[in-house]
mmCIF file of C-alpha atoms and ligand atoms in Angstrom:
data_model
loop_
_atom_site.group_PDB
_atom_site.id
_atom_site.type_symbol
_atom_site.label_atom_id
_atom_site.label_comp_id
_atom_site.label_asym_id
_atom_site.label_seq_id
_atom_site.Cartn_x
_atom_site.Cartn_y
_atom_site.Cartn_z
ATOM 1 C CA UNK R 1 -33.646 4.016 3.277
ATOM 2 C CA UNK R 2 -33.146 2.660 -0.307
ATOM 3 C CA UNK R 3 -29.869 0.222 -0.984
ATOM 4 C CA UNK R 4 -26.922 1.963 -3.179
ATOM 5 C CA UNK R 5 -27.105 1.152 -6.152
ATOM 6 C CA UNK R 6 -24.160 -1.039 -8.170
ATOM 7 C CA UNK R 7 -23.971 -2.234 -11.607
ATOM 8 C CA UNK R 8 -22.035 -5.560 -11.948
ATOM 9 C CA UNK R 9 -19.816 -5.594 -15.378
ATOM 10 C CA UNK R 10 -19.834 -8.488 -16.279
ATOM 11 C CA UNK R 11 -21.587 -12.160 -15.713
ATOM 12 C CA UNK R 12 -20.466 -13.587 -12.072
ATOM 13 C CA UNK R 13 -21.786 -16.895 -9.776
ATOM 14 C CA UNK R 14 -25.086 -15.989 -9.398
ATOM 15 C CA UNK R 15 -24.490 -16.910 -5.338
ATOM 16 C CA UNK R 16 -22.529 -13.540 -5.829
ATOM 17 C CA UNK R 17 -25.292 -11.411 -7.486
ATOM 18 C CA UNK R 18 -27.880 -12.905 -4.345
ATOM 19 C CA UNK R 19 -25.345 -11.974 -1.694
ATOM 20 C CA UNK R 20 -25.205 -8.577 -3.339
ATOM 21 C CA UNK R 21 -28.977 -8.378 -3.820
ATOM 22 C CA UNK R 22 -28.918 -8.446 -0.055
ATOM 23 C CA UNK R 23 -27.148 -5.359 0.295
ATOM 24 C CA UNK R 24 -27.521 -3.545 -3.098
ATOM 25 C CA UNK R 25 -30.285 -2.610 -5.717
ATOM 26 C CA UNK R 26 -28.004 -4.329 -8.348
ATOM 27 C CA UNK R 27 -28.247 -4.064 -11.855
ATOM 28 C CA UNK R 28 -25.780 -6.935 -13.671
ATOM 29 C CA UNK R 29 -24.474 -7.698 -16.907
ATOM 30 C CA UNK R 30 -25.329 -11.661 -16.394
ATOM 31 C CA UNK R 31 -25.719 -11.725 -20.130
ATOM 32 C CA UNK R 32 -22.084 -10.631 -20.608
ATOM 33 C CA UNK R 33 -22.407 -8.067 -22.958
ATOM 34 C CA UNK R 34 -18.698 -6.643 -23.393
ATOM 35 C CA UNK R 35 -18.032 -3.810 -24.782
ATOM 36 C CA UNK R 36 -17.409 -0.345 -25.332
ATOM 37 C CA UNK R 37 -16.933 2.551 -22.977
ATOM 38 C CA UNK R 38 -20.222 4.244 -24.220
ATOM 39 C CA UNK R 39 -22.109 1.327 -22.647
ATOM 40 C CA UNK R 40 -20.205 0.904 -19.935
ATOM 41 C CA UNK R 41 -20.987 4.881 -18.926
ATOM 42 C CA UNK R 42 -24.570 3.955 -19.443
ATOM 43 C CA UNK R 43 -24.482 1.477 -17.314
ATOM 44 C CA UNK R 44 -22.654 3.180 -14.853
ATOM 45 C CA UNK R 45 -25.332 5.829 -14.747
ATOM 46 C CA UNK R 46 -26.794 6.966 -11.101
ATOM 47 C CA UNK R 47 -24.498 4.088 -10.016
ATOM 48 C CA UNK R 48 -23.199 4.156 -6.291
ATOM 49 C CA UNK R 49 -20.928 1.287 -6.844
ATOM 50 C CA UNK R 50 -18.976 -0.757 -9.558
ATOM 51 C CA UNK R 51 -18.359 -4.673 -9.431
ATOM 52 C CA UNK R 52 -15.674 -4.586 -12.551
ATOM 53 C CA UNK R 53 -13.242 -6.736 -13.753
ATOM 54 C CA UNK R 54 -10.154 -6.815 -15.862
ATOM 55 C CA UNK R 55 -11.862 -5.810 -19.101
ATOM 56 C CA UNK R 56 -13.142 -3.025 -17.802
ATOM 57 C CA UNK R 57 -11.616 0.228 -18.028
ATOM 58 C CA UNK R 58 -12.107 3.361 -15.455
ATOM 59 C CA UNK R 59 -10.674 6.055 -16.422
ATOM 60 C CA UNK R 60 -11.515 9.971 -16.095
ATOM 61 C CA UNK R 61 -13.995 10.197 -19.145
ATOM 62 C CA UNK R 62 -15.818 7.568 -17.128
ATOM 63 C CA UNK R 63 -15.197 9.277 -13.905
ATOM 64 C CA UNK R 64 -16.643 12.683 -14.885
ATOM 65 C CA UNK R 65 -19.024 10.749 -16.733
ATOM 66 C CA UNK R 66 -20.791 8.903 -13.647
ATOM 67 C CA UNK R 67 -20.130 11.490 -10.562
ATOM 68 C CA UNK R 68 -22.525 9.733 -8.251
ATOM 69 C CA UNK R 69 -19.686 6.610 -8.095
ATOM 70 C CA UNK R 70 -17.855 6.300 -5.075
ATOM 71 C CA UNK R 71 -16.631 2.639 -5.236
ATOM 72 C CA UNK R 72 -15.057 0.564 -7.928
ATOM 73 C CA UNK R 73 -14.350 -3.251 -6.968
ATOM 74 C CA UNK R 74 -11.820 -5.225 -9.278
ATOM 75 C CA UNK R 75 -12.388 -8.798 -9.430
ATOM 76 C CA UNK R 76 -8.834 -9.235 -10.488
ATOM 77 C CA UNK R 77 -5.218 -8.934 -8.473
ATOM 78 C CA UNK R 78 -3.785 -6.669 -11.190
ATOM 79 C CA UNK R 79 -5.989 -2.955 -11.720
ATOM 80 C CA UNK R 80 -4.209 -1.457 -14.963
ATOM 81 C CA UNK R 81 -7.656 -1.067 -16.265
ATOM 82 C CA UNK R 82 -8.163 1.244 -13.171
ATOM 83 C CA UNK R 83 -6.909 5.055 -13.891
ATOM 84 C CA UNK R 84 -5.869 5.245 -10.028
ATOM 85 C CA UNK R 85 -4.717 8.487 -9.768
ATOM 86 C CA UNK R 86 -7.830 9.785 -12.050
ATOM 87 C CA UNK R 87 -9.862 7.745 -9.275
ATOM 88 C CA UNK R 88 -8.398 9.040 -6.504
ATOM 89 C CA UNK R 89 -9.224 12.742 -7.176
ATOM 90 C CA UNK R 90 -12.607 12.120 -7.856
ATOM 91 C CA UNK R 91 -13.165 10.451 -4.243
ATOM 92 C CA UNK R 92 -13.782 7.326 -6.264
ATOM 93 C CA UNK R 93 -12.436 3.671 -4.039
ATOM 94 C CA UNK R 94 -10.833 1.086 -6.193
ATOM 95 C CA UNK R 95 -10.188 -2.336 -4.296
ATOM 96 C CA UNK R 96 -8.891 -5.414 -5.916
ATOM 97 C CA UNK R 97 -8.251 -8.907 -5.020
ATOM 98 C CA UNK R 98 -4.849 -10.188 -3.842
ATOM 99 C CA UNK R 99 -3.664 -13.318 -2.144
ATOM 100 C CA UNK R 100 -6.800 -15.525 -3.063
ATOM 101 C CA UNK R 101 -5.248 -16.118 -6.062
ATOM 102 C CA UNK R 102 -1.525 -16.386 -4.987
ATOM 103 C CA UNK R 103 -1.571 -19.946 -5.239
ATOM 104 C CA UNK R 104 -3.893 -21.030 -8.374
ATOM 105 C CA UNK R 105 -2.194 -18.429 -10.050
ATOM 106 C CA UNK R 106 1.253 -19.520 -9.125
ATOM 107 C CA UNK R 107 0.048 -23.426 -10.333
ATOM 108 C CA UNK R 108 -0.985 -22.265 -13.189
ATOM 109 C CA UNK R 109 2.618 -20.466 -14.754
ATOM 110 C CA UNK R 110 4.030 -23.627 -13.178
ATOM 111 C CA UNK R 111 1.981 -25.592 -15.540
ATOM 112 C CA UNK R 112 2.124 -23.308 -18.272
ATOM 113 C CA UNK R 113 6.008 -23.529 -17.593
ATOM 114 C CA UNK R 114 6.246 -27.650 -18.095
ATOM 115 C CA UNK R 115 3.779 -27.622 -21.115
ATOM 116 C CA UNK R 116 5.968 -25.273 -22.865
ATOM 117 C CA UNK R 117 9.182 -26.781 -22.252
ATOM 118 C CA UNK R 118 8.101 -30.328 -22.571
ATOM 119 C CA UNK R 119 6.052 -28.975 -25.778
ATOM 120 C CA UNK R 120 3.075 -30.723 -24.566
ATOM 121 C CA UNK R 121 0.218 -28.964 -26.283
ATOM 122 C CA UNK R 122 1.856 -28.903 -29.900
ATOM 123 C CA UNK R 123 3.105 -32.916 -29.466
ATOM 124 C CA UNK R 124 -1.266 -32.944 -28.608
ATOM 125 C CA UNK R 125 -2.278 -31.238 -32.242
ATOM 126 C CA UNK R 126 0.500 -33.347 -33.713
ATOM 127 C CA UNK R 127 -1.208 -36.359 -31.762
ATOM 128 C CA UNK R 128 -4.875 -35.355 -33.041
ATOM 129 C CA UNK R 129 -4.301 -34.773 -36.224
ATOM 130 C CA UNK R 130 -3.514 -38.567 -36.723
ATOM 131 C CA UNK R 131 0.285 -37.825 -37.615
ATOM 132 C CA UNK R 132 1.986 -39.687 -35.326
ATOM 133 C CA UNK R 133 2.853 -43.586 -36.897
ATOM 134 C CA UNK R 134 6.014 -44.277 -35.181
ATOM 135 C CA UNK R 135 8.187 -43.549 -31.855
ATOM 136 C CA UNK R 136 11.204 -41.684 -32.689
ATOM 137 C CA UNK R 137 14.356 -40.900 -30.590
ATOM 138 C CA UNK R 138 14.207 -37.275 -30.965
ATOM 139 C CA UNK R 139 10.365 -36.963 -31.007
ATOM 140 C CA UNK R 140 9.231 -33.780 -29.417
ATOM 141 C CA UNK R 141 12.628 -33.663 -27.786
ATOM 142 C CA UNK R 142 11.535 -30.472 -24.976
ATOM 143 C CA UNK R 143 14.129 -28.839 -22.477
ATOM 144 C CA UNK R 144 14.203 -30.040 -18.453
ATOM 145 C CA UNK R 145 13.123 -28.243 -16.007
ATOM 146 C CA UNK R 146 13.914 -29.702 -13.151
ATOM 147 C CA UNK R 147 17.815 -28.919 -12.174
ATOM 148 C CA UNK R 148 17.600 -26.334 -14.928
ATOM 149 C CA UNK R 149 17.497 -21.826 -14.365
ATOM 150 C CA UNK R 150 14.553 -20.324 -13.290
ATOM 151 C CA UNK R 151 14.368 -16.618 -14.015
ATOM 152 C CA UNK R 152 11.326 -14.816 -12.762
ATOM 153 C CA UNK R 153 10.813 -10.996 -13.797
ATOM 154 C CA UNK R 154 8.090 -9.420 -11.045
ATOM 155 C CA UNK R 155 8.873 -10.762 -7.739
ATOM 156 C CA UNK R 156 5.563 -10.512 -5.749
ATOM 157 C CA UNK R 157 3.133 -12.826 -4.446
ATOM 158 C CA UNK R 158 2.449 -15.105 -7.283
ATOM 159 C CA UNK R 159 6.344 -14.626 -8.101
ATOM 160 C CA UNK R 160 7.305 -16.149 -4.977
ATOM 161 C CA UNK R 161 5.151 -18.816 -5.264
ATOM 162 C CA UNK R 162 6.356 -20.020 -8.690
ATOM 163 C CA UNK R 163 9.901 -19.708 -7.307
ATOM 164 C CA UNK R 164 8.954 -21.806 -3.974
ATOM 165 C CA UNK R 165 7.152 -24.438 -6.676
ATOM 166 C CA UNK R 166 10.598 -24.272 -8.665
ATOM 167 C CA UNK R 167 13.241 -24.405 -5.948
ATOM 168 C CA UNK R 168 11.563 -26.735 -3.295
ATOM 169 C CA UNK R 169 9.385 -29.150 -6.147
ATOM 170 C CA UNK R 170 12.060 -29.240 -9.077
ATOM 171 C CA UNK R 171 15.541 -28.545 -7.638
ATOM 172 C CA UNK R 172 15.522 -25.518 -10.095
ATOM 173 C CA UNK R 173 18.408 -22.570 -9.418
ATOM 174 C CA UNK R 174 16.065 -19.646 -8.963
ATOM 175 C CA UNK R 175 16.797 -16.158 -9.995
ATOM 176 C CA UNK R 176 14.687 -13.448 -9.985
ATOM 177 C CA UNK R 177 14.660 -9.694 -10.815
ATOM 178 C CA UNK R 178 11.774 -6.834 -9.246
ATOM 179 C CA UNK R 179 12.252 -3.453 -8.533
ATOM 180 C CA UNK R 180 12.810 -3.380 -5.367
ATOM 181 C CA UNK R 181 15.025 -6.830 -3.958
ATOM 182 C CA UNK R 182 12.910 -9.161 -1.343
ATOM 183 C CA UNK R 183 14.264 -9.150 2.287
ATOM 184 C CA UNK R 184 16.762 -11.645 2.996
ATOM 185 C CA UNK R 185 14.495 -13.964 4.734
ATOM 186 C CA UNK R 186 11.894 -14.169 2.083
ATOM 187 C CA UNK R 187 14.807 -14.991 -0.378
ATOM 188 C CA UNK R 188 15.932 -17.929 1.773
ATOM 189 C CA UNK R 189 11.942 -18.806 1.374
ATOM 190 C CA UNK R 190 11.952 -18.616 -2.353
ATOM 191 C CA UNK R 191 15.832 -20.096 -2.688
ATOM 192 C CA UNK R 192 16.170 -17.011 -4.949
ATOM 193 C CA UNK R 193 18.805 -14.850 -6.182
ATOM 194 C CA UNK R 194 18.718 -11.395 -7.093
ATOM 195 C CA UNK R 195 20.193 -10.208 -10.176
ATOM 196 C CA UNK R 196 19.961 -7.372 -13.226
ATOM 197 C CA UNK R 197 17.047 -7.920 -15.791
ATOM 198 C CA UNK R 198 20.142 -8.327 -18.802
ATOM 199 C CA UNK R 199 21.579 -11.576 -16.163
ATOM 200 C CA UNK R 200 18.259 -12.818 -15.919
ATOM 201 C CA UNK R 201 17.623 -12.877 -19.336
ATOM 202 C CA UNK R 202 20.845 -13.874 -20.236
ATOM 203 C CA UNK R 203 21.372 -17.069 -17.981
ATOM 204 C CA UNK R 204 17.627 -18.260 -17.226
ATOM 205 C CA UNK R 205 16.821 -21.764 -19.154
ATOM 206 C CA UNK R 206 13.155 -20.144 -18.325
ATOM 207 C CA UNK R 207 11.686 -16.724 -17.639
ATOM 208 C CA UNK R 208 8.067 -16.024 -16.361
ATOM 209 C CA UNK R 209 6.715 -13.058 -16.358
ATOM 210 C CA UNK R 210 4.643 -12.068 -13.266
ATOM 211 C CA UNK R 211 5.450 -7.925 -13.092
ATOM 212 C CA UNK R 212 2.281 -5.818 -13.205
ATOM 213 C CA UNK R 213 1.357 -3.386 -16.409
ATOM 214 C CA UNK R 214 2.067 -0.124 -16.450
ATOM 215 C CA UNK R 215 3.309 2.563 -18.860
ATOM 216 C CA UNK R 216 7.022 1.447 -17.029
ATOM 217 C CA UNK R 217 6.631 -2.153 -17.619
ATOM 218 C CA UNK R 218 5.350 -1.732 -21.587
ATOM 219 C CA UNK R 219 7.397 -4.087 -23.954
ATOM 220 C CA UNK R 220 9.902 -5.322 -21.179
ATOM 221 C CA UNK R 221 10.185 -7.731 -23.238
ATOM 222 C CA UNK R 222 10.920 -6.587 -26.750
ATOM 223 C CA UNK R 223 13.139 -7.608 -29.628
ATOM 224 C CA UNK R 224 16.408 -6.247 -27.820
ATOM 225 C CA UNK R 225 15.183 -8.465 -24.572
ATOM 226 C CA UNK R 226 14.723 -11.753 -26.345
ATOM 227 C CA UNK R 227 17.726 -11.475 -28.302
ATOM 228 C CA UNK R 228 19.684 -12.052 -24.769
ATOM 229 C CA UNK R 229 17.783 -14.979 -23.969
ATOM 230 C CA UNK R 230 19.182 -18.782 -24.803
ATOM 231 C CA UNK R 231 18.329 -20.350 -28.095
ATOM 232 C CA UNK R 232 17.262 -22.758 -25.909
ATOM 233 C CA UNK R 233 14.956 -21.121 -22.964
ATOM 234 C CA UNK R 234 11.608 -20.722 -22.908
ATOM 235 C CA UNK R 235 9.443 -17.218 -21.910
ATOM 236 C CA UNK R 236 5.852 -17.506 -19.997
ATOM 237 C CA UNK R 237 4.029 -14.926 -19.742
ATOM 238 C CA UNK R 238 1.164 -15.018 -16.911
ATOM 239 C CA UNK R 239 1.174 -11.356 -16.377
ATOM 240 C CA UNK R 240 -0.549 -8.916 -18.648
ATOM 241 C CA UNK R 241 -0.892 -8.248 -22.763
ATOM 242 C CA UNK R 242 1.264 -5.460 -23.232
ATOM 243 C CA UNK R 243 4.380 -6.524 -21.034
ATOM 244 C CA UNK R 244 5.512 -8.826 -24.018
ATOM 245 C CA UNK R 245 5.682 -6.874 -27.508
ATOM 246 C CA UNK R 246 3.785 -9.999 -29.186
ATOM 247 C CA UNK R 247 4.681 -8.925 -32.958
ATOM 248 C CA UNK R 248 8.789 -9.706 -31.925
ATOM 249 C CA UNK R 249 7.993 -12.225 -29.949
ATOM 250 C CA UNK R 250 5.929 -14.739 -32.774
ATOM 251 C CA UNK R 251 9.361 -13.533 -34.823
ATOM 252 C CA UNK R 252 11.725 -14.855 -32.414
ATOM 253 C CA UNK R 253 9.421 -18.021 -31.682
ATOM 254 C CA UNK R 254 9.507 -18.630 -35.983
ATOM 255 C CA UNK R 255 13.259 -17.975 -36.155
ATOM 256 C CA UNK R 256 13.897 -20.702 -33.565
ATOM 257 C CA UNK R 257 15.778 -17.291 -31.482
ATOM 258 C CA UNK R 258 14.245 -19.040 -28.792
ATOM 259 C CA UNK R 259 12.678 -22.609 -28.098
ATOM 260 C CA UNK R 260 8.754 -21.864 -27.365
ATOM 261 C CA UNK R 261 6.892 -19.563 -25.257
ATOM 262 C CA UNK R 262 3.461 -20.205 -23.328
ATOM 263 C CA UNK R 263 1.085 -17.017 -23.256
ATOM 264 C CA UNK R 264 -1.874 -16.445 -21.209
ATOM 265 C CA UNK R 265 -1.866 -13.022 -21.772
ATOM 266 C CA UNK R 266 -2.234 -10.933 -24.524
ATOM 267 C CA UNK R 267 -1.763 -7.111 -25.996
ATOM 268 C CA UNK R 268 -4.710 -6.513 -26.985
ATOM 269 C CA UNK R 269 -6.676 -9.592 -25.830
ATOM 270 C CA UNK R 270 -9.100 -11.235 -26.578
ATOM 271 C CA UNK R 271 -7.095 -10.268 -29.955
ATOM 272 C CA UNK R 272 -4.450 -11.935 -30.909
ATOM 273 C CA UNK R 273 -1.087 -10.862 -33.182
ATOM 274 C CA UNK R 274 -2.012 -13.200 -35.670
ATOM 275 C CA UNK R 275 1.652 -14.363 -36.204
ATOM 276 C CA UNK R 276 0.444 -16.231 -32.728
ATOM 277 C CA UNK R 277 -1.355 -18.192 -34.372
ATOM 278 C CA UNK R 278 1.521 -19.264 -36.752
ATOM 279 C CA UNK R 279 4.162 -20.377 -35.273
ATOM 280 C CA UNK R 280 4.168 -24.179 -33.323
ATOM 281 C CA UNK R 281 6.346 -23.270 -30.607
ATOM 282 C CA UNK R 282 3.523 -21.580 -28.292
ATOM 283 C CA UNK R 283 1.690 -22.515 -25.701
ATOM 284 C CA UNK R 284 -1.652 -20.276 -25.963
ATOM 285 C CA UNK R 285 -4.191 -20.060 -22.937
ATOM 286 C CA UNK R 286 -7.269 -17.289 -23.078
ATOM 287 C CA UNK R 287 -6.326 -15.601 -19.794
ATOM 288 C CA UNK R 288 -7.486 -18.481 -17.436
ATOM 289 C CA UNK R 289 -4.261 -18.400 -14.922
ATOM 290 C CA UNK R 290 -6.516 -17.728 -11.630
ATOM 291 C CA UNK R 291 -9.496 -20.472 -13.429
ATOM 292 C CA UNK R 292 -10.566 -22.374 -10.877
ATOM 293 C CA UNK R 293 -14.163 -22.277 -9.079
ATOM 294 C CA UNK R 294 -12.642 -21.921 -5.664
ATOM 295 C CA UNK R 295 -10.480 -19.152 -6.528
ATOM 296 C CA UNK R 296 -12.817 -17.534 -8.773
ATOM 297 C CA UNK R 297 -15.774 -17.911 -6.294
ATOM 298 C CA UNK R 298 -12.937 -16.780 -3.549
ATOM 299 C CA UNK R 299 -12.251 -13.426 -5.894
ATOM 300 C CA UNK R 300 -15.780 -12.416 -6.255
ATOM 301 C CA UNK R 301 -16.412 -12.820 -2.781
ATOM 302 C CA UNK R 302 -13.888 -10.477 -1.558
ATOM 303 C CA UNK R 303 -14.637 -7.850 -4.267
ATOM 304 C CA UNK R 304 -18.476 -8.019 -3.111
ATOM 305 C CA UNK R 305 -16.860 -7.828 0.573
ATOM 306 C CA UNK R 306 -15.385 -4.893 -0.788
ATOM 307 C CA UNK R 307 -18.219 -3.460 -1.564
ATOM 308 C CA UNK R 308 -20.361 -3.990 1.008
ATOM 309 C CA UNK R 309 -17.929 -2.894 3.679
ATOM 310 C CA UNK R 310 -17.487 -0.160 2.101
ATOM 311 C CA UNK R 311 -21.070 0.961 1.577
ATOM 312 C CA UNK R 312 -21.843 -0.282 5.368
ATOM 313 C CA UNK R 313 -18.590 1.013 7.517
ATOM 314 C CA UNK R 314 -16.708 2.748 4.981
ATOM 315 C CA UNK R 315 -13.987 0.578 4.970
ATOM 316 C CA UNK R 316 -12.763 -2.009 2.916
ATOM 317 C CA UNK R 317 -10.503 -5.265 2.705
ATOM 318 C CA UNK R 318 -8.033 -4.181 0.213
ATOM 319 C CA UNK R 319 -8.357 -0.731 -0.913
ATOM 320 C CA UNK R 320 -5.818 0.262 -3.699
ATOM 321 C CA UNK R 321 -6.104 4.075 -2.498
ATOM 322 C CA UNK R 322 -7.351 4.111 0.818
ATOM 323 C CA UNK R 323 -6.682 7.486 1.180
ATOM 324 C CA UNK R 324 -10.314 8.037 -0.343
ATOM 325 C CA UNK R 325 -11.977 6.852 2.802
ATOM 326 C CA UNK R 326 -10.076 9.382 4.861
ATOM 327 C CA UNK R 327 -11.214 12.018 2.907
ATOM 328 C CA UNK R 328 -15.214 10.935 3.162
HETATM 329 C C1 LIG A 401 -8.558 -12.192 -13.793
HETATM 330 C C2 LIG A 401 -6.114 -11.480 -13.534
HETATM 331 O O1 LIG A 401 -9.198 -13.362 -14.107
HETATM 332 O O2 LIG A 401 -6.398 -11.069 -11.243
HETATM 333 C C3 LIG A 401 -5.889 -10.704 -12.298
HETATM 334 O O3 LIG A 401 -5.164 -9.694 -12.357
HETATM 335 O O4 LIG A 401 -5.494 -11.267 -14.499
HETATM 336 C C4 LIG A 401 -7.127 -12.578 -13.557
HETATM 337 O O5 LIG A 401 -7.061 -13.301 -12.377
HETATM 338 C C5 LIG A 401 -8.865 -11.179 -14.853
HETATM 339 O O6 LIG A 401 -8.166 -10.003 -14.715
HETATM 340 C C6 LIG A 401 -10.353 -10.854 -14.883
HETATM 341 O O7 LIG A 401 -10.713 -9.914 -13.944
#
């Protein structure tokens, strides 16, 4: 019997394309060409299966387009480039990848958190670009974190575990807002308080920004929203483009409305609002939160479990509409 056949999106570890050779007549995208939808459908063409990632958008012009696809596999947590409901009446699987990247991801808004406040990347350019002659007192002067507000806005997985790293690692007071509160016990976990998106805003010395993108969650944070924060606080953004209106944020960050703001998402991305680019008082990352091999090798792996399983015991790990493989 010949192997379904899958087209993989976009370069992976080539230990990932031979474990899927095992299974799969796989055509791959190792040379990384990005691009438009028109390719993508080509690709996609008398495909079984998509390996995909968060670039890559399926929605029902691609669906109708490519009607032998039962199976798209998301090497990333968040799926906004999915269509799901467009997916789901076509018969087409989408799976992601959650909880191998809890942690990483959870290190990284940490770290994205401390170089913002303690304005360690721009005190770096000054650094490099042979300015600095002399200590001064109020040199790079950053805000604490340790002791200081926490405010997290998405309270899931990787939201919890920035609020464990803040409570338990920097004696911060935790607050965080999601739409639907945590169970008591897993606030006692995080040390975390629930309270109204306008209180978070209003009292955090720093917000991150873990919430997933949808239409709902589109400019959460806006001109209106930053004008409640502190003069003082500082706003990460780990989540997705789109969540932060970028144009009012590079405003607020030139206006001193707040202190500095460290972005590892972008609307648009790879694009950036070119105000960005301006202003000294960001921290700017090119999507790398869940960078590191282990986690990365950890991701593809479960989206190529995804698809096997699928393709051998229609199943899968961590189907986003399993009600698909009732229906097969
Ligand atoms: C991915 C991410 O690297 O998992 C996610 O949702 O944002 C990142 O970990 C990115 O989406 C590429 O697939």
């Amino acid at each position: 019997m010949s192997k379904p056949k899958i087209f993989v999106a976009r370069a992976i570890f080539p230990e990932v394309i031979t474990r899927l050779e095992q299974h799969f007549d796989v055509q791959s995208s190792q040379r990384d060409e990005t691009g438009s939808k028109a390719l993508l459908i080509e690709k996609l063409q008398g495909k079984d299966g998509a390996f995909t990632t968060g670039g890559d958008r399926i929605d029902a012009e691609v669906l109708a387009a490519c009607p032998k696809l039962k199976i798209c596999a998301n090497m990333a947590v968040g799926y906004n480039n999915f269509d799901l409901a467009a997916m789901t009446a076509a018969g087409v699987l989408a799976t992601n990848t959650p909880d191998v990247l809890t942690e990483t991801t959870a290190d990284f808004g940490f770290a994205l958190l401390m170089a913002t406040a303690r304005r360690i990347a721009e005190s770096e350019r000054y650094l490099r670009a042979g300015k600095w002659t002399q200590w001064r007192y109020d040199m790079f002067s950053g805000s604490d974190v340790h002791g200081s507000t926490l405010g997290i806005l998405g309270m899931g997985r990787i939201g919890q575990g920035i609020a464990k790293r803040g409570a338990h690692g920097f004696g911060m007071k935790v607050i965080y807002h999601n739409r639907s509160r945590l169970d008591a016990a897993l606030e006692a976990d995080c040390k975390a308080g629930y309270v109204s998106k306008d209180e978070l805003l209003r009292t955090a010395d720093h917000v991150v920004l873990v919430l997933p993108y949808s239409p709902a969650s589109h400019h959460a944070i806006g001109a209106a929203e930053l004008a409640l924060m502190k003069p003082t606080a500082t706003l990460v953004n780990i989540a997705r483009g789109g969540i932060v209106d970028d144009a009012a944020l590079a405003l607020a960050l030139r206006d001193k409305r707040i202190a500095a703001a460290g972005l590892d998402v972008f609307e648009g991305e790879p694009r950036l609002h070119p105000d960005l680019l301006t202003v000294h008082n960001v921290v700017l990352t090119p999507h790398i939160a869940s960078a590191t091999v282990p986690t990365r090798l950890a991701m593809a792996h479960l989206a190529a479990d995804n698809l096997i399983q699928f393709f051998t015991q229609n199943k899968a790990l961590t189907p986003l509409n399993p009600e698909v493989l009732v229906k097969r």
